[in-house]
Short mmCIF file of N, CA and C in Angstrom, two decimals:
data_model
loop_
_atom_site.label_atom_id
_atom_site.label_comp_id
_atom_site.label_asym_id
_atom_site.label_seq_id
_atom_site.Cartn_x
_atom_site.Cartn_y
_atom_site.Cartn_z
N UNK A 22 -19.50 -97.59 -197.56
CA UNK A 22 -18.76 -96.99 -196.47
C UNK A 22 -17.27 -97.20 -196.73
N UNK A 23 -16.52 -96.15 -196.64
CA UNK A 23 -15.09 -96.26 -196.86
C UNK A 23 -14.39 -96.71 -195.59
N UNK A 24 -13.15 -97.07 -195.76
CA UNK A 24 -12.37 -97.59 -194.64
C UNK A 24 -12.10 -96.53 -193.56
N UNK A 25 -12.12 -95.24 -193.92
CA UNK A 25 -11.78 -94.18 -192.98
C UNK A 25 -12.97 -93.65 -192.18
N UNK A 26 -14.18 -94.02 -192.53
CA UNK A 26 -15.33 -93.46 -191.83
C UNK A 26 -15.71 -94.32 -190.63
N UNK A 27 -16.23 -93.66 -189.64
CA UNK A 27 -16.69 -94.34 -188.43
C UNK A 27 -18.21 -94.46 -188.55
N UNK A 28 -18.77 -95.64 -188.23
CA UNK A 28 -20.23 -95.82 -188.37
C UNK A 28 -21.02 -94.84 -187.50
N UNK A 29 -22.20 -94.49 -187.98
CA UNK A 29 -23.06 -93.55 -187.27
C UNK A 29 -23.46 -94.09 -185.90
N UNK A 30 -23.71 -95.39 -185.79
CA UNK A 30 -24.12 -95.96 -184.51
C UNK A 30 -23.04 -95.76 -183.45
N UNK A 31 -21.79 -95.83 -183.87
CA UNK A 31 -20.69 -95.65 -182.93
C UNK A 31 -20.65 -94.21 -182.41
N UNK A 32 -20.81 -93.25 -183.32
CA UNK A 32 -20.84 -91.85 -182.91
C UNK A 32 -22.01 -91.55 -181.99
N UNK A 33 -23.19 -92.09 -182.33
CA UNK A 33 -24.37 -91.85 -181.50
C UNK A 33 -24.24 -92.50 -180.12
N UNK A 34 -23.69 -93.69 -180.10
CA UNK A 34 -23.50 -94.37 -178.82
C UNK A 34 -22.48 -93.63 -177.95
N UNK A 35 -21.38 -93.21 -178.56
CA UNK A 35 -20.37 -92.45 -177.80
C UNK A 35 -20.94 -91.13 -177.29
N UNK A 36 -21.69 -90.43 -178.13
CA UNK A 36 -22.30 -89.17 -177.71
C UNK A 36 -23.34 -89.39 -176.61
N UNK A 37 -24.13 -90.44 -176.74
CA UNK A 37 -25.13 -90.75 -175.71
C UNK A 37 -24.49 -91.07 -174.37
N UNK A 38 -23.42 -91.86 -174.39
CA UNK A 38 -22.74 -92.20 -173.14
C UNK A 38 -22.05 -90.98 -172.54
N UNK A 39 -21.48 -90.14 -173.38
CA UNK A 39 -20.86 -88.91 -172.89
C UNK A 39 -21.90 -88.01 -172.23
N UNK A 40 -23.04 -87.83 -172.87
CA UNK A 40 -24.12 -87.02 -172.29
C UNK A 40 -24.63 -87.63 -170.99
N UNK A 41 -24.77 -88.94 -170.97
CA UNK A 41 -25.23 -89.62 -169.76
C UNK A 41 -24.26 -89.39 -168.60
N UNK A 42 -22.98 -89.50 -168.86
CA UNK A 42 -21.98 -89.29 -167.81
C UNK A 42 -21.95 -87.84 -167.36
N UNK A 43 -22.08 -86.92 -168.30
CA UNK A 43 -22.07 -85.49 -167.95
C UNK A 43 -23.29 -85.12 -167.12
N UNK A 44 -24.43 -85.69 -167.43
CA UNK A 44 -25.66 -85.41 -166.67
C UNK A 44 -25.61 -86.11 -165.31
N UNK A 45 -25.08 -87.32 -165.27
CA UNK A 45 -25.08 -88.10 -164.03
C UNK A 45 -24.13 -87.54 -162.98
N UNK A 46 -23.01 -86.96 -163.39
CA UNK A 46 -22.02 -86.51 -162.41
C UNK A 46 -22.57 -85.45 -161.44
N UNK A 47 -23.19 -84.36 -161.93
CA UNK A 47 -23.72 -83.40 -160.95
C UNK A 47 -24.89 -83.96 -160.14
N UNK A 48 -25.65 -84.88 -160.73
CA UNK A 48 -26.74 -85.50 -159.98
C UNK A 48 -26.18 -86.34 -158.84
N UNK A 49 -25.12 -87.07 -159.11
CA UNK A 49 -24.46 -87.84 -158.05
C UNK A 49 -23.88 -86.91 -157.00
N UNK A 50 -23.30 -85.80 -157.43
CA UNK A 50 -22.74 -84.84 -156.46
C UNK A 50 -23.83 -84.28 -155.55
N UNK A 51 -24.99 -83.97 -156.12
CA UNK A 51 -26.07 -83.36 -155.33
C UNK A 51 -26.85 -84.35 -154.49
N UNK A 52 -27.13 -85.53 -155.04
CA UNK A 52 -28.04 -86.45 -154.37
C UNK A 52 -27.38 -87.66 -153.73
N UNK A 53 -26.08 -87.83 -153.94
CA UNK A 53 -25.36 -88.92 -153.29
C UNK A 53 -24.30 -88.36 -152.34
N UNK A 54 -23.37 -87.58 -152.89
CA UNK A 54 -22.24 -87.11 -152.09
C UNK A 54 -22.68 -86.20 -150.95
N UNK A 55 -23.43 -85.15 -151.27
CA UNK A 55 -23.80 -84.17 -150.23
C UNK A 55 -24.66 -84.76 -149.12
N UNK A 56 -25.73 -85.54 -149.44
CA UNK A 56 -26.51 -86.10 -148.32
C UNK A 56 -25.73 -87.08 -147.45
N UNK A 57 -24.86 -87.88 -148.06
CA UNK A 57 -24.07 -88.82 -147.26
C UNK A 57 -23.08 -88.06 -146.40
N UNK A 58 -22.47 -87.00 -146.96
CA UNK A 58 -21.56 -86.18 -146.16
C UNK A 58 -22.28 -85.58 -144.96
N UNK A 59 -23.46 -85.02 -145.19
CA UNK A 59 -24.23 -84.44 -144.08
C UNK A 59 -24.55 -85.47 -143.02
N UNK A 60 -24.98 -86.65 -143.46
CA UNK A 60 -25.35 -87.71 -142.52
C UNK A 60 -24.14 -88.17 -141.70
N UNK A 61 -22.99 -88.30 -142.34
CA UNK A 61 -21.79 -88.74 -141.63
C UNK A 61 -21.19 -87.64 -140.76
N UNK A 62 -21.35 -86.39 -141.16
CA UNK A 62 -20.82 -85.28 -140.34
C UNK A 62 -21.61 -85.12 -139.04
N UNK A 63 -22.87 -85.51 -139.05
CA UNK A 63 -23.66 -85.42 -137.82
C UNK A 63 -23.10 -86.32 -136.73
N UNK A 64 -22.49 -87.42 -137.14
CA UNK A 64 -21.91 -88.35 -136.17
C UNK A 64 -20.38 -88.30 -136.15
N UNK A 65 -19.80 -87.26 -136.77
CA UNK A 65 -18.35 -87.07 -136.85
C UNK A 65 -17.64 -88.28 -137.46
N UNK A 66 -18.22 -88.84 -138.54
CA UNK A 66 -17.63 -90.00 -139.21
C UNK A 66 -17.30 -89.72 -140.68
N UNK A 67 -17.26 -88.47 -141.09
CA UNK A 67 -16.99 -88.13 -142.48
C UNK A 67 -15.49 -87.98 -142.70
N UNK A 68 -14.80 -89.11 -142.75
CA UNK A 68 -13.36 -89.10 -142.93
C UNK A 68 -12.97 -88.99 -144.39
N UNK A 69 -13.82 -89.44 -145.28
CA UNK A 69 -13.51 -89.42 -146.71
C UNK A 69 -13.35 -88.02 -147.25
N UNK A 70 -14.13 -87.07 -146.76
CA UNK A 70 -14.03 -85.69 -147.22
C UNK A 70 -12.70 -85.05 -146.84
N UNK A 71 -12.11 -85.53 -145.77
CA UNK A 71 -10.81 -84.99 -145.35
C UNK A 71 -9.68 -85.48 -146.26
N UNK A 72 -9.85 -86.65 -146.89
CA UNK A 72 -8.79 -87.23 -147.69
C UNK A 72 -8.84 -86.84 -149.15
N UNK A 73 -10.03 -86.56 -149.66
CA UNK A 73 -10.21 -86.35 -151.10
C UNK A 73 -10.58 -84.89 -151.35
N UNK A 74 -9.94 -84.27 -152.35
CA UNK A 74 -10.25 -82.87 -152.66
C UNK A 74 -11.59 -82.79 -153.36
N UNK A 75 -12.20 -81.64 -153.31
CA UNK A 75 -13.60 -81.42 -153.66
C UNK A 75 -14.07 -81.93 -155.03
N UNK A 76 -13.42 -81.64 -156.14
CA UNK A 76 -14.01 -82.09 -157.40
C UNK A 76 -14.05 -83.61 -157.56
N UNK A 77 -13.22 -84.33 -156.81
CA UNK A 77 -13.15 -85.77 -156.96
C UNK A 77 -13.90 -86.54 -155.88
N UNK A 78 -14.55 -85.84 -154.96
CA UNK A 78 -15.25 -86.51 -153.88
C UNK A 78 -16.38 -87.39 -154.38
N UNK A 79 -17.10 -86.93 -155.38
CA UNK A 79 -18.23 -87.71 -155.88
C UNK A 79 -17.78 -89.04 -156.47
N UNK A 80 -16.61 -89.06 -157.08
CA UNK A 80 -16.08 -90.31 -157.64
C UNK A 80 -15.83 -91.31 -156.50
N UNK A 81 -15.22 -90.85 -155.43
CA UNK A 81 -14.91 -91.74 -154.32
C UNK A 81 -16.16 -92.15 -153.55
N UNK A 82 -17.11 -91.23 -153.38
CA UNK A 82 -18.35 -91.59 -152.69
C UNK A 82 -19.16 -92.59 -153.51
N UNK A 83 -19.25 -92.37 -154.83
CA UNK A 83 -19.98 -93.32 -155.69
C UNK A 83 -19.31 -94.68 -155.66
N UNK A 84 -17.98 -94.69 -155.69
CA UNK A 84 -17.27 -95.97 -155.60
C UNK A 84 -17.47 -96.66 -154.26
N UNK A 85 -17.47 -95.89 -153.20
CA UNK A 85 -17.69 -96.46 -151.87
C UNK A 85 -19.10 -97.01 -151.72
N UNK A 86 -20.07 -96.36 -152.36
CA UNK A 86 -21.45 -96.84 -152.31
C UNK A 86 -21.59 -98.14 -153.09
N UNK A 87 -20.94 -98.24 -154.22
CA UNK A 87 -21.12 -99.40 -155.11
C UNK A 87 -20.28 -100.61 -154.75
N UNK A 88 -19.03 -100.38 -154.37
CA UNK A 88 -18.09 -101.49 -154.25
C UNK A 88 -17.88 -101.86 -152.78
N UNK A 89 -18.24 -103.08 -152.40
CA UNK A 89 -18.01 -103.50 -151.01
C UNK A 89 -16.52 -103.79 -150.79
N UNK A 90 -15.91 -102.97 -149.97
CA UNK A 90 -14.46 -103.06 -149.76
C UNK A 90 -14.07 -103.98 -148.60
N UNK A 91 -15.02 -104.45 -147.82
CA UNK A 91 -14.68 -105.20 -146.61
C UNK A 91 -13.92 -106.48 -146.91
N UNK A 92 -14.10 -107.08 -148.07
CA UNK A 92 -13.38 -108.32 -148.36
C UNK A 92 -11.89 -108.09 -148.61
N UNK A 93 -11.50 -106.83 -148.88
CA UNK A 93 -10.10 -106.50 -149.11
C UNK A 93 -9.47 -105.85 -147.88
N UNK A 94 -10.04 -106.08 -146.76
CA UNK A 94 -9.56 -105.45 -145.53
C UNK A 94 -8.31 -106.14 -145.02
N UNK A 95 -7.26 -105.36 -144.87
CA UNK A 95 -6.00 -105.82 -144.30
C UNK A 95 -5.58 -104.80 -143.24
N UNK A 96 -4.56 -105.11 -142.54
CA UNK A 96 -4.10 -104.18 -141.51
C UNK A 96 -3.62 -102.86 -142.11
N UNK A 97 -3.05 -102.90 -143.31
CA UNK A 97 -2.53 -101.69 -143.94
C UNK A 97 -3.63 -100.73 -144.39
N UNK A 98 -4.77 -101.25 -144.83
CA UNK A 98 -5.82 -100.39 -145.37
C UNK A 98 -7.08 -100.39 -144.50
N UNK A 99 -6.94 -100.76 -143.25
CA UNK A 99 -8.09 -100.89 -142.34
C UNK A 99 -8.89 -99.59 -142.22
N UNK A 100 -8.22 -98.45 -142.08
CA UNK A 100 -8.93 -97.19 -141.89
C UNK A 100 -9.71 -96.79 -143.15
N UNK A 101 -9.11 -97.00 -144.33
CA UNK A 101 -9.80 -96.65 -145.57
C UNK A 101 -11.01 -97.55 -145.81
N UNK A 102 -10.87 -98.84 -145.55
CA UNK A 102 -11.99 -99.77 -145.73
C UNK A 102 -13.11 -99.44 -144.75
N UNK A 103 -12.77 -99.13 -143.52
CA UNK A 103 -13.79 -98.77 -142.53
C UNK A 103 -14.53 -97.50 -142.95
N UNK A 104 -13.81 -96.54 -143.52
CA UNK A 104 -14.43 -95.30 -143.99
C UNK A 104 -15.37 -95.57 -145.15
N UNK A 105 -14.94 -96.40 -146.10
CA UNK A 105 -15.80 -96.77 -147.22
C UNK A 105 -17.04 -97.51 -146.75
N UNK A 106 -16.88 -98.33 -145.75
CA UNK A 106 -18.03 -99.08 -145.24
C UNK A 106 -19.05 -98.15 -144.57
N UNK A 107 -18.58 -97.10 -143.90
CA UNK A 107 -19.50 -96.12 -143.31
C UNK A 107 -20.31 -95.42 -144.40
N UNK A 108 -19.66 -95.07 -145.50
CA UNK A 108 -20.35 -94.44 -146.62
C UNK A 108 -21.37 -95.40 -147.20
N UNK A 109 -20.98 -96.65 -147.37
CA UNK A 109 -21.89 -97.67 -147.93
C UNK A 109 -23.12 -97.88 -147.04
N UNK A 110 -22.91 -97.88 -145.75
CA UNK A 110 -24.02 -98.08 -144.83
C UNK A 110 -24.96 -96.87 -144.80
N UNK A 111 -24.44 -95.68 -145.03
CA UNK A 111 -25.26 -94.47 -145.01
C UNK A 111 -26.06 -94.28 -146.29
N UNK A 112 -25.72 -94.99 -147.34
CA UNK A 112 -26.37 -94.80 -148.64
C UNK A 112 -27.74 -95.48 -148.69
N UNK A 113 -28.65 -94.84 -149.41
CA UNK A 113 -29.98 -95.40 -149.65
C UNK A 113 -29.96 -96.18 -150.98
N UNK A 114 -30.98 -96.98 -151.24
CA UNK A 114 -31.04 -97.68 -152.53
C UNK A 114 -31.04 -96.72 -153.73
N UNK A 115 -31.70 -95.58 -153.62
CA UNK A 115 -31.70 -94.60 -154.71
C UNK A 115 -30.29 -94.08 -154.96
N UNK A 116 -29.54 -93.82 -153.91
CA UNK A 116 -28.16 -93.36 -154.06
C UNK A 116 -27.29 -94.44 -154.70
N UNK A 117 -27.58 -95.69 -154.40
CA UNK A 117 -26.85 -96.79 -155.03
C UNK A 117 -27.13 -96.80 -156.54
N UNK A 118 -28.40 -96.65 -156.92
CA UNK A 118 -28.76 -96.65 -158.35
C UNK A 118 -28.18 -95.45 -159.07
N UNK A 119 -28.18 -94.30 -158.45
CA UNK A 119 -27.59 -93.11 -159.08
C UNK A 119 -26.08 -93.30 -159.26
N UNK A 120 -25.43 -93.87 -158.27
CA UNK A 120 -23.99 -94.13 -158.39
C UNK A 120 -23.71 -95.15 -159.49
N UNK A 121 -24.56 -96.16 -159.58
CA UNK A 121 -24.41 -97.16 -160.64
C UNK A 121 -24.60 -96.54 -162.02
N UNK A 122 -25.56 -95.64 -162.15
CA UNK A 122 -25.80 -94.95 -163.43
C UNK A 122 -24.56 -94.18 -163.85
N UNK A 123 -24.00 -93.38 -162.95
CA UNK A 123 -22.82 -92.60 -163.31
C UNK A 123 -21.63 -93.51 -163.61
N UNK A 124 -21.42 -94.51 -162.76
CA UNK A 124 -20.28 -95.39 -162.93
C UNK A 124 -20.38 -96.19 -164.23
N UNK A 125 -21.55 -96.74 -164.54
CA UNK A 125 -21.74 -97.54 -165.76
C UNK A 125 -21.59 -96.70 -167.01
N UNK A 126 -22.16 -95.50 -167.02
CA UNK A 126 -22.04 -94.67 -168.22
C UNK A 126 -20.61 -94.20 -168.44
N UNK A 127 -19.89 -93.90 -167.37
CA UNK A 127 -18.50 -93.48 -167.50
C UNK A 127 -17.61 -94.63 -167.96
N UNK A 128 -17.77 -95.80 -167.36
CA UNK A 128 -16.95 -96.95 -167.75
C UNK A 128 -17.26 -97.39 -169.18
N UNK A 129 -18.53 -97.39 -169.56
CA UNK A 129 -18.89 -97.76 -170.93
C UNK A 129 -18.32 -96.77 -171.94
N UNK A 130 -18.34 -95.49 -171.60
CA UNK A 130 -17.77 -94.48 -172.49
C UNK A 130 -16.26 -94.69 -172.66
N UNK A 131 -15.57 -94.96 -171.58
CA UNK A 131 -14.13 -95.19 -171.66
C UNK A 131 -13.84 -96.46 -172.47
N UNK A 132 -14.60 -97.52 -172.24
CA UNK A 132 -14.43 -98.73 -173.04
C UNK A 132 -14.70 -98.49 -174.51
N UNK A 133 -15.73 -97.72 -174.80
CA UNK A 133 -16.08 -97.43 -176.19
C UNK A 133 -14.99 -96.62 -176.88
N UNK A 134 -14.30 -95.79 -176.13
CA UNK A 134 -13.23 -94.98 -176.72
C UNK A 134 -11.96 -95.81 -176.93
N UNK A 135 -11.58 -96.64 -175.96
CA UNK A 135 -10.29 -97.32 -176.02
C UNK A 135 -10.33 -98.73 -176.59
N UNK A 136 -11.44 -99.46 -176.47
CA UNK A 136 -11.48 -100.84 -176.92
C UNK A 136 -11.41 -101.00 -178.45
N UNK A 137 -12.19 -100.26 -179.24
CA UNK A 137 -12.11 -100.45 -180.70
C UNK A 137 -10.73 -100.16 -181.30
N UNK A 138 -10.05 -99.07 -180.92
CA UNK A 138 -8.69 -98.90 -181.47
C UNK A 138 -7.74 -100.03 -181.07
N UNK A 139 -7.91 -100.54 -179.85
CA UNK A 139 -7.08 -101.65 -179.40
C UNK A 139 -7.37 -102.91 -180.21
N UNK A 140 -8.66 -103.20 -180.44
CA UNK A 140 -9.03 -104.36 -181.24
C UNK A 140 -8.57 -104.20 -182.69
N UNK A 141 -8.64 -102.98 -183.19
CA UNK A 141 -8.17 -102.72 -184.56
C UNK A 141 -6.65 -102.90 -184.65
N UNK A 142 -5.94 -102.51 -183.62
CA UNK A 142 -4.49 -102.68 -183.60
C UNK A 142 -4.11 -104.16 -183.69
N UNK A 143 -4.87 -105.00 -182.99
CA UNK A 143 -4.59 -106.45 -183.01
C UNK A 143 -5.21 -107.13 -184.22
N UNK A 144 -5.98 -106.38 -185.04
CA UNK A 144 -6.57 -106.94 -186.25
C UNK A 144 -7.81 -107.76 -186.02
N UNK A 145 -8.43 -107.61 -184.85
CA UNK A 145 -9.63 -108.39 -184.53
C UNK A 145 -10.88 -107.75 -185.12
N UNK A 146 -10.97 -106.42 -185.05
CA UNK A 146 -12.17 -105.71 -185.48
C UNK A 146 -11.79 -104.34 -185.97
N UNK A 147 -12.50 -103.86 -186.98
CA UNK A 147 -12.22 -102.54 -187.51
C UNK A 147 -13.51 -101.73 -187.52
N UNK A 148 -13.48 -100.53 -186.97
CA UNK A 148 -14.65 -99.65 -186.99
C UNK A 148 -15.05 -99.31 -188.42
N UNK A 149 -14.09 -98.99 -189.22
CA UNK A 149 -14.38 -98.58 -190.59
C UNK A 149 -14.79 -99.75 -191.48
N UNK A 150 -14.44 -100.96 -191.09
CA UNK A 150 -14.72 -102.12 -191.92
C UNK A 150 -16.13 -102.64 -191.79
N UNK A 151 -16.91 -102.07 -190.86
CA UNK A 151 -18.31 -102.47 -190.71
C UNK A 151 -18.39 -103.66 -189.87
#
């Protein structure tokens, strides 16, 4: 293997994570974002949809389902934390797992793209060096 080539496992892993994120995003939009929006709109508590534009709503809903924001509650962000908590309470365990799938595959893909060049810059690890 020459110094300029990237290992096959790296390409396959990056492609697999990219495919996983691409498949997970519309599934999260259909089975997490839309049902939670419907459930919260029935009680006039869907404040998150008013703040976030349409293509990015699934990102915020998945984050609200996964990350408990109540510990970061302050007077300045009280309304946002309360809104996230309503989304979290409306979510089912399946919606939590779907959000985790999308979030994990996206974060792993981003780490896989940015971490090796950073490690190579510092001389810790080289993709081409095996």
